[in-house]
PDB file of C-alpha atoms and ligand atoms in Angstrom:
ATOM      1  CA  MET D 491     105.063  87.339 115.362  1.00 81.00           C
ATOM      2  CA  ILE D 492     102.994  85.393 112.216  1.00 90.00           C
ATOM      3  CA  ASP D 493     105.307  83.313 110.387  1.00 95.00           C
ATOM      4  CA  ASP D 494     105.649  82.930 106.434  1.00 97.00           C
ATOM      5  CA  ILE D 495     103.759  80.250 105.908  1.00 97.00           C
ATOM      6  CA  ILE D 496     100.688  81.479 107.704  1.00 98.00           C
ATOM      7  CA  ILE D 497     100.411  84.767 106.088  1.00 98.00           C
ATOM      8  CA  ASN D 498     101.161  82.994 103.018  1.00 98.00           C
ATOM      9  CA  ARG D 499      97.929  80.795 103.609  1.00 98.00           C
ATOM     10  CA  MET D 500      96.080  83.519 105.034  1.00 98.00           C
ATOM     11  CA  ILE D 501      96.261  85.782 101.508  1.00 98.00           C
ATOM     12  CA  GLU D 502      95.826  82.653  99.280  1.00 98.00           C
ATOM     13  CA  ALA D 503      92.585  82.233 101.731  1.00 98.00           C
ATOM     14  CA  ALA D 504      91.875  85.773 101.274  1.00 99.00           C
ATOM     15  CA  ILE D 505      92.321  85.597  97.206  1.00 98.00           C
ATOM     16  CA  LEU D 506      90.191  82.540  97.011  1.00 98.00           C
ATOM     17  CA  ALA D 507      87.546  84.377  98.816  1.00 98.00           C
ATOM     18  CA  ARG D 508      87.821  87.646  97.022  1.00 98.00           C
ATOM     19  CA  GLU D 509      86.263  85.848  94.012  1.00 98.00           C
ATOM     20  CA  ASN D 510      83.348  85.805  95.646  1.00 98.00           C
ATOM     21  CA  ALA D 511      82.794  89.446  96.791  1.00 98.00           C
ATOM     22  CA  TYR D 512      79.309  90.664  96.278  1.00 98.00           C
ATOM     23  CA  ALA D 513      79.795  93.734  94.754  1.00 98.00           C
ATOM     24  CA  PRO D 514      77.057  94.827  92.344  1.00 98.00           C
ATOM     25  CA  TYR D 515      76.963  98.380  93.568  1.00 98.00           C
ATOM     26  CA  SER D 516      80.942  99.726  94.204  1.00 98.00           C
ATOM     27  CA  SER D 517      82.405  96.632  91.615  1.00 98.00           C
ATOM     28  CA  PHE D 518      85.150  96.528  94.535  1.00 98.00           C
ATOM     29  CA  ALA D 519      85.963  93.060  95.441  1.00 98.00           C
ATOM     30  CA  VAL D 520      87.763  92.248  98.630  1.00 98.00           C
ATOM     31  CA  GLY D 521      88.677  89.131 100.473  1.00 99.00           C
ATOM     32  CA  ALA D 522      89.775  88.758 103.796  1.00 99.00           C
ATOM     33  CA  ALA D 523      90.961  86.069 105.867  1.00 98.00           C
ATOM     34  CA  VAL D 524      91.675  85.437 109.940  1.00 98.00           C
ATOM     35  CA  TYR D 525      94.030  83.179 111.563  1.00 98.00           C
ATOM     36  CA  ALA D 526      91.612  82.296 114.817  1.00 97.00           C
ATOM     37  CA  GLU D 527      92.869  80.774 118.272  1.00 93.00           C
ATOM     38  CA  ASN D 528      91.958  76.777 116.950  1.00 94.00           C
ATOM     39  CA  GLY D 529      94.513  77.475 114.207  1.00 96.00           C
ATOM     40  CA  ILE D 530      92.452  77.397 111.252  1.00 98.00           C
ATOM     41  CA  ILE D 531      91.909  79.990 108.234  1.00 98.00           C
ATOM     42  CA  TYR D 532      88.592  81.562 108.076  1.00 98.00           C
ATOM     43  CA  SER D 533      88.121  83.688 105.229  1.00 98.00           C
ATOM     44  CA  GLY D 534      85.132  86.151 103.963  1.00 98.00           C
ATOM     45  CA  CYS D 535      84.754  88.383 101.414  1.00 99.00           C
ATOM     46  CA  ASN D 536      82.895  91.759 101.497  1.00 98.00           C
ATOM     47  CA  ILE D 537      78.345  91.636 100.700  1.00 98.00           C
ATOM     48  CA  GLU D 538      76.598  94.503  99.540  1.00 98.00           C
ATOM     49  CA  ASN D 539      73.342  95.490 100.009  1.00 98.00           C
ATOM     50  CA  SER D 540      70.740  97.680  97.696  1.00 98.00           C
ATOM     51  CA  SER D 541      70.751  99.694 100.820  1.00 98.00           C
ATOM     52  CA  TYR D 542      73.935 100.276 100.852  1.00 98.00           C
ATOM     53  CA  GLY D 543      74.397 100.809 104.599  1.00 97.00           C
ATOM     54  CA  ALA D 544      73.509  96.588 105.092  1.00 98.00           C
ATOM     55  CA  THR D 545      76.508  96.124 103.949  1.00 98.00           C
ATOM     56  CA  ASN D 546      79.034  93.867 105.019  1.00 98.00           C
ATOM     57  CA  CYS D 547      83.171  94.003 104.992  1.00 98.00           C
ATOM     58  CA  ALA D 548      84.952  91.219 103.943  1.00 99.00           C
ATOM     59  CA  GLU D 549      87.156  91.283 106.982  1.00 98.00           C
ATOM     60  CA  ARG D 550      83.726  91.502 109.725  1.00 98.00           C
ATOM     61  CA  THR D 551      82.306  89.028 107.395  1.00 99.00           C
ATOM     62  CA  ALA D 552      86.140  86.505 108.420  1.00 98.00           C
ATOM     63  CA  ILE D 553      85.468  87.620 111.872  1.00 98.00           C
ATOM     64  CA  TYR D 554      81.882  86.568 112.111  1.00 98.00           C
ATOM     65  CA  LYS D 555      82.881  83.911 110.653  1.00 98.00           C
ATOM     66  CA  ALA D 556      85.583  82.332 113.367  1.00 98.00           C
ATOM     67  CA  VAL D 557      83.335  84.185 116.122  1.00 98.00           C
ATOM     68  CA  SER D 558      80.108  82.021 114.787  1.00 98.00           C
ATOM     69  CA  GLU D 559      82.632  78.748 115.276  1.00 97.00           C
ATOM     70  CA  GLY D 560      83.578  79.124 118.714  1.00 97.00           C
ATOM     71  CA  ASN D 561      87.097  81.378 118.102  1.00 97.00           C
ATOM     72  CA  ARG D 562      86.829  84.987 120.183  1.00 97.00           C
ATOM     73  CA  LYS D 563      90.732  85.198 119.722  1.00 97.00           C
ATOM     74  CA  ILE D 564      91.900  86.587 116.592  1.00 97.00           C
ATOM     75  CA  HIS D 565      95.683  86.677 115.639  1.00 98.00           C
ATOM     76  CA  ALA D 566      96.237  87.765 112.702  1.00 98.00           C
ATOM     77  CA  VAL D 567      93.780  89.702 109.445  1.00 98.00           C
ATOM     78  CA  ALA D 568      94.425  89.735 105.890  1.00 98.00           C
ATOM     79  CA  VAL D 569      92.871  92.052 103.651  1.00 98.00           C
ATOM     80  CA  VAL D 570      93.055  91.524  99.628  1.00 98.00           C
ATOM     81  CA  ALA D 571      90.785  94.524  97.724  1.00 98.00           C
ATOM     82  CA  GLY D 572      90.390  96.193  93.778  1.00 98.00           C
ATOM     83  CA  MET D 573      87.694  96.901  91.615  1.00 98.00           C
ATOM     84  CA  LYS D 574      86.563  93.402  90.354  1.00 97.00           C
ATOM     85  CA  SER D 575      88.933  92.132  88.037  1.00 92.00           C
ATOM     86  CA  GLU D 576      91.921  94.307  88.199  1.00 97.00           C
ATOM     87  CA  LYS D 577      94.768  93.743  90.075  1.00 96.00           C
ATOM     88  CA  PRO D 578      94.297  93.858  93.814  1.00 98.00           C
ATOM     89  CA  VAL D 579      95.422  97.705  95.287  1.00 98.00           C
ATOM     90  CA  TYR D 580      96.942  98.183  99.154  1.00 98.00           C
ATOM     91  CA  THR D 581      93.707  98.549 101.325  1.00 98.00           C
ATOM     92  CA  SER D 582      93.452  99.044 104.935  1.00 98.00           C
ATOM     93  CA  PRO D 583      90.584  98.289 106.557  1.00 98.00           C
ATOM     94  CA  CYS D 584      87.950 100.927 107.420  1.00 98.00           C
ATOM     95  CA  GLY D 585      86.836 102.521 110.356  1.00 98.00           C
ATOM     96  CA  ILE D 586      84.109  99.776 111.515  1.00 98.00           C
ATOM     97  CA  CYS D 587      86.779  97.042 110.941  1.00 98.00           C
ATOM     98  CA  ARG D 588      89.160  98.505 112.885  1.00 98.00           C
ATOM     99  CA  GLN D 589      87.012  98.534 116.035  1.00 98.00           C
ATOM    100  CA  VAL D 590      85.501  94.602 115.128  1.00 98.00           C
ATOM    101  CA  ILE D 591      89.290  93.923 115.024  1.00 98.00           C
ATOM    102  CA  SER D 592      90.082  95.565 118.183  1.00 98.00           C
ATOM    103  CA  GLU D 593      87.299  93.671 119.873  1.00 97.00           C
ATOM    104  CA  PHE D 594      88.518  90.453 118.871  1.00 98.00           C
ATOM    105  CA  GLY D 595      92.041  91.057 118.692  1.00 98.00           C
ATOM    106  CA  ASP D 596      94.520  92.774 120.589  1.00 96.00           C
ATOM    107  CA  GLU D 597      96.598  96.110 119.696  1.00 97.00           C
ATOM    108  CA  ASP D 598     100.002  93.918 118.541  1.00 98.00           C
ATOM    109  CA  THR D 599      97.261  92.213 115.845  1.00 98.00           C
ATOM    110  CA  PRO D 600      98.680  91.893 112.180  1.00 98.00           C
ATOM    111  CA  VAL D 601      96.972  93.278 109.776  1.00 98.00           C
ATOM    112  CA  ILE D 602      98.542  92.149 106.647  1.00 98.00           C
ATOM    113  CA  MET D 603      97.483  94.205 103.428  1.00 98.00           C
ATOM    114  CA  ALA D 604      98.348  92.085 100.461  1.00 98.00           C
ATOM    115  CA  VAL D 605      97.951  92.371  96.378  1.00 98.00           C
ATOM    116  CA  SER D 606      98.987  89.587  96.290  1.00 98.00           C
ATOM    117  CA  LYS D 607     101.380  86.135  97.997  1.00 98.00           C
ATOM    118  CA  GLU D 608     105.048  87.952  97.499  1.00 98.00           C
ATOM    119  CA  GLU D 609     103.739  91.824  97.904  1.00 98.00           C
ATOM    120  CA  TYR D 610     102.359  92.903 101.285  1.00 98.00           C
ATOM    121  CA  ARG D 611     102.268  94.956 103.773  1.00 98.00           C
ATOM    122  CA  ILE D 612     102.164  94.660 107.719  1.00 98.00           C
ATOM    123  CA  ILE D 613     100.893  96.687 110.556  1.00 98.00           C
ATOM    124  CA  THR D 614      99.346  96.510 113.742  1.00 98.00           C
ATOM    125  CA  LEU D 615      96.142  96.920 115.048  1.00 98.00           C
ATOM    126  CA  LYS D 616      97.718  99.619 117.376  1.00 98.00           C
ATOM    127  CA  GLU D 617      98.588 101.429 114.379  1.00 98.00           C
ATOM    128  CA  LEU D 618      95.382 101.894 112.846  1.00 98.00           C
ATOM    129  CA  LEU D 619      93.663 102.348 115.722  1.00 98.00           C
ATOM    130  CA  PRO D 620      95.423 104.367 118.122  1.00 97.00           C
ATOM    131  CA  ASP D 621      93.881 104.790 122.068  1.00 94.00           C
ATOM    132  CA  THR D 622      91.333 102.222 121.182  1.00 93.00           C
ATOM    133  CA  PHE D 623      87.499 102.568 122.637  1.00 92.00           C
ATOM    134  CA  LYS D 624      86.991  99.424 125.403  1.00 88.00           C
ATOM    135  CA  LEU D 625      84.037  98.770 127.934  1.00 89.00           C
ATOM    136  CA  ASP D 626      85.885  98.458 131.456  1.00 75.00           C
ATOM    137  CA  LYS D 627      84.546  94.874 132.241  1.00 65.00           C
TER     138      LYS D 627
HETATM  139  N1  LIG W1806      85.119  96.645 101.966  1.00 67.94           N
HETATM  140  C1  LIG W1806      85.708  95.727 102.825  1.00 67.94           C
HETATM  141  O1  LIG W1806      84.462  95.062 102.086  1.00 67.94           O
HETATM  142  N2  LIG W1806      87.087  96.293 103.332  1.00 67.94           N
HETATM  143  C2  LIG W1806      87.624  97.196 103.447  1.00 67.94           C
HETATM  144  O2  LIG W1806      88.413  97.173 104.087  1.00 67.94           O
HETATM  145  C3  LIG W1806      87.247  98.313 102.989  1.00 67.94           C
HETATM  146  C4  LIG W1806      85.630  98.551 102.434  1.00 67.94           C
HETATM  147  C5  LIG W1806      84.287  96.942 101.048  1.00 67.94           C
HETATM  148  C6  LIG W1806      82.677  97.642 101.578  1.00 67.94           C
HETATM  149  C7  LIG W1806      82.249  97.920  99.965  1.00 67.94           C
HETATM  150  O3  LIG W1806      81.692  96.444  99.263  1.00 67.94           O
HETATM  151  C8  LIG W1806      82.852  97.820  98.903  1.00 67.94           C
HETATM  152  O4  LIG W1806      84.014  97.722  99.655  1.00 67.94           O
HETATM  153  C9  LIG W1806      83.606  99.816  98.704  1.00 67.94           C
HETATM  154  O5  LIG W1806      83.406 100.073 100.029  1.00 67.94           O
END
């Protein structure tokens, strides 16, 4: 179980990161935060591209920041998203991000979908992505 103080800090970090969303094509601004094994909360925003396909979602930006700083274990993910300058709406991670969360989290990793620090829903990765693909190592 993830405690309320961490949830609060993660949502706060995701809300702040959302301010940096680079979304000139969709105008959908997303902020995310991950709670990494070292106790640090890494945040990220979506970064779009004129080629569309090169767009990076906020969740992956945050996860890749954590991993590139040496943290390969993610304990929780938070997402805050919605049209730019509007109140966020409950948004669940896209399929690619679910697969990336599965790479660095586990089936019980909580995914916090927040519209504010007071209003959020928590769902596990297992519910979002049952029967995940993993290479046998
Ligand atoms: N997006 C995210 O950053 N995270 C999600 O979970 C869903 C989608 C971004 C990608 C793109 O910049 C915009 O939202 C619209 O799809």
